[in-house]
PDB file of C-alpha atoms in Angstrom:
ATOM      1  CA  UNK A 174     -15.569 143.524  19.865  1.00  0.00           C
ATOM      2  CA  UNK A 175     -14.537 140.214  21.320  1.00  0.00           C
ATOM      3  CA  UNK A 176     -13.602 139.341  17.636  1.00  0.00           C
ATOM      4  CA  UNK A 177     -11.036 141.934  17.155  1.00  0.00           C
ATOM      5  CA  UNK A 178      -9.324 141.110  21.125  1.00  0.00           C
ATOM      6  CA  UNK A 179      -8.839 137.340  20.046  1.00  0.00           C
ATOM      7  CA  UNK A 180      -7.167 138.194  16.524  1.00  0.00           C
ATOM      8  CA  UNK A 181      -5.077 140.582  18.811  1.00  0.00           C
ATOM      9  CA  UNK A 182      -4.430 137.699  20.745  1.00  0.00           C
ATOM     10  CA  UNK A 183      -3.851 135.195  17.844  1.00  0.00           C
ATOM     11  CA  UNK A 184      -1.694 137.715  16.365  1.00  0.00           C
ATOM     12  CA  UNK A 185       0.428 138.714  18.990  1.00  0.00           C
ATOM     13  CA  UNK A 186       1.133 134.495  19.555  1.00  0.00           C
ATOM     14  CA  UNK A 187       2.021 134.140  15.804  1.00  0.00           C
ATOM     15  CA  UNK A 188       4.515 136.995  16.445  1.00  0.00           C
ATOM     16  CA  UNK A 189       6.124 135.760  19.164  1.00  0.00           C
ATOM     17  CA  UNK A 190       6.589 132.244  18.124  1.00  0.00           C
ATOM     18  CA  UNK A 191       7.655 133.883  14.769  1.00  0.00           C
ATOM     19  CA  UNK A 192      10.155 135.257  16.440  1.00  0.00           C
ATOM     20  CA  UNK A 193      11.399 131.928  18.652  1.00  0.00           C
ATOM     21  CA  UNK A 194      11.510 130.015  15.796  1.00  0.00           C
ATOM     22  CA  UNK A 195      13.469 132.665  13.806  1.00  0.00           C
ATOM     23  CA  UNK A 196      16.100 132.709  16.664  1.00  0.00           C
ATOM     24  CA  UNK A 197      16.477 129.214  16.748  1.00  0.00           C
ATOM     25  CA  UNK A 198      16.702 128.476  12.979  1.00  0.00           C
ATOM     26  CA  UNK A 199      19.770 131.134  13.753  1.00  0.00           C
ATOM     27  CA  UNK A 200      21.340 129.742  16.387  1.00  0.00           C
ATOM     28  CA  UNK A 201      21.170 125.627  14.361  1.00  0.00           C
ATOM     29  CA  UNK A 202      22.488 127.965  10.855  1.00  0.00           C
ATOM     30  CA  UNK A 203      25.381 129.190  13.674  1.00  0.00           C
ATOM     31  CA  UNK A 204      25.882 125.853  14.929  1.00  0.00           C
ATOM     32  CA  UNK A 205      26.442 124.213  11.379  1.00  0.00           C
ATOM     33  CA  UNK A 206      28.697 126.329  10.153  1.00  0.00           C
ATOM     34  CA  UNK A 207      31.118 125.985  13.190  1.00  0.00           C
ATOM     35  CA  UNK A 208      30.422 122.475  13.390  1.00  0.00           C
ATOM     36  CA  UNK A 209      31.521 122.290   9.567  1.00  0.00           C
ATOM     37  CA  UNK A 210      34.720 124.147  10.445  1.00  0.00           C
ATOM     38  CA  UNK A 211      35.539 122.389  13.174  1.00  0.00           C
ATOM     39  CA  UNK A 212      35.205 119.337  11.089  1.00  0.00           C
ATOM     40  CA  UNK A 213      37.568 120.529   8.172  1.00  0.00           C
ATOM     41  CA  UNK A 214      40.119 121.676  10.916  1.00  0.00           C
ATOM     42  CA  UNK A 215      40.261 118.491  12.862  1.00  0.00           C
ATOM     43  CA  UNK A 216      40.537 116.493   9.367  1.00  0.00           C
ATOM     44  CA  UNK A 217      43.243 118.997   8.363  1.00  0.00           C
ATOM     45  CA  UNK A 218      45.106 118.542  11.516  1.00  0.00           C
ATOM     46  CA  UNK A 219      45.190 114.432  11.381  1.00  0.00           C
ATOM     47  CA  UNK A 220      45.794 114.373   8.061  1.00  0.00           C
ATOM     48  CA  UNK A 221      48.613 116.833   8.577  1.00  0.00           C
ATOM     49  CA  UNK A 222      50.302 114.748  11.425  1.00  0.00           C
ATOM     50  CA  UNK A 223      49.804 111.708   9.702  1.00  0.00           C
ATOM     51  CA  UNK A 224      51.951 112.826   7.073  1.00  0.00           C
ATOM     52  CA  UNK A 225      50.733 111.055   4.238  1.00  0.00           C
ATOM     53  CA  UNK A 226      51.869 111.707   0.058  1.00  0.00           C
ATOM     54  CA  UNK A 227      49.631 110.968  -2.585  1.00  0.00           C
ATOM     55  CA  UNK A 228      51.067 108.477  -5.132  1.00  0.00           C
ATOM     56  CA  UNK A 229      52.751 109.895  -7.797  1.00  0.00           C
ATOM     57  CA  UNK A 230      51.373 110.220 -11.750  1.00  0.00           C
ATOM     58  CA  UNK A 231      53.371 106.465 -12.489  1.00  0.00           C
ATOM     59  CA  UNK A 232      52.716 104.852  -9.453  1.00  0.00           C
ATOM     60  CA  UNK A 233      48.683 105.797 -10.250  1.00  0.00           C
ATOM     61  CA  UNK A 234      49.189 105.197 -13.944  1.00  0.00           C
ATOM     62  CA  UNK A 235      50.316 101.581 -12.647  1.00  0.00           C
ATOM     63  CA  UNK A 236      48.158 100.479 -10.525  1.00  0.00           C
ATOM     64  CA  UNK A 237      45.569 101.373 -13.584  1.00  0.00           C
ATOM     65  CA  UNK A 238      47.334  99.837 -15.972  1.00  0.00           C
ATOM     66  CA  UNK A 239      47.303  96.570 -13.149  1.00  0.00           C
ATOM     67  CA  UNK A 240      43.486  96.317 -12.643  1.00  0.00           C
ATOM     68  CA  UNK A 241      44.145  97.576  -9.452  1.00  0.00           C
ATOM     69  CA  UNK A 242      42.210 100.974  -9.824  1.00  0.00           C
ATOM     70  CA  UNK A 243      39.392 102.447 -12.206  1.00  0.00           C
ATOM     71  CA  UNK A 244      39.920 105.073 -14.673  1.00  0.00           C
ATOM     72  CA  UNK A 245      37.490 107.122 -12.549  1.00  0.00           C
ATOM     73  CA  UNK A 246      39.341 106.415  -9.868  1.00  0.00           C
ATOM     74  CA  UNK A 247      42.801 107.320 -11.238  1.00  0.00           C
ATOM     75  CA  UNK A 248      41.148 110.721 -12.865  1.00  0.00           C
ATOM     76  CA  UNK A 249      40.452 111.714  -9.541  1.00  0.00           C
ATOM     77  CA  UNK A 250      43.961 110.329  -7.724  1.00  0.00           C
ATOM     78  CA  UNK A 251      45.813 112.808 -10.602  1.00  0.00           C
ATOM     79  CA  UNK A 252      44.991 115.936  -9.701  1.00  0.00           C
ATOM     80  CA  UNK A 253      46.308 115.458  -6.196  1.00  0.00           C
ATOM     81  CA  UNK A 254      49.627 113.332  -7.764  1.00  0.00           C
ATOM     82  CA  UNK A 255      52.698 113.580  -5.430  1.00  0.00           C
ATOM     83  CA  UNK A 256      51.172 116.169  -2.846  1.00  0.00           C
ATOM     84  CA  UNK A 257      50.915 115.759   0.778  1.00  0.00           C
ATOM     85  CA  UNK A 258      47.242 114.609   1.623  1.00  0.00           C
ATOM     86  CA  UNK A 259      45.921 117.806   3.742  1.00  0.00           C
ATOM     87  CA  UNK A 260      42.207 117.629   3.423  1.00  0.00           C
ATOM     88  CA  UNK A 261      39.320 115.330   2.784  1.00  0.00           C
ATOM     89  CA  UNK A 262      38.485 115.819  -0.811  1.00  0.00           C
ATOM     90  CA  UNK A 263      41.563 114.195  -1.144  1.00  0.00           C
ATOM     91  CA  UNK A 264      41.593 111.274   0.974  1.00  0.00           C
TER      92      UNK A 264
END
């Protein structure tokens, strides 16, 4: 009889910390995702006031052609060619 009262017991603890844990994995998951877009905000914003344009296609294709930059580098300056510089995949 005492058997059954202590799995009660066990259980009832593994339940309740069940459900702390489950609230606070929530509330970190909650946490992260307005962390993450109050990061992409703020770099918006600065970006934005900063008011910086991405080279254009010759300027990039120059400063390849110079040694200056890789051809990795330059494939991933052309997609953003001449455009204000708004986020952080850019910069």
């Amino acid at each position: 009889m005492e058997n059954t009262s202590v799995k009660q017991i066990k259980t009832s603890i593994y339940k309740g910390l069940a459900k702390i844990l489950g609230i606070v994995l929530l509330l970190v998951g909650i946490g992260a995702v307005y962390g993450g877009t109050f990061a992409g905000s703020f770099i918006e914003e600065q970006l934005g006031a900063q008011e910086i344009t991405m080279p254009d296609e010759d300027s990039i294709n120059g400063q390849l052609e110079g040694g200056r930059i890789t051809q990795e580098d330059a494939d991933a300056l052309l997609p953003y060619a001449g455009e204000p510089m708004t986020n952080g995949n850019q910069a």
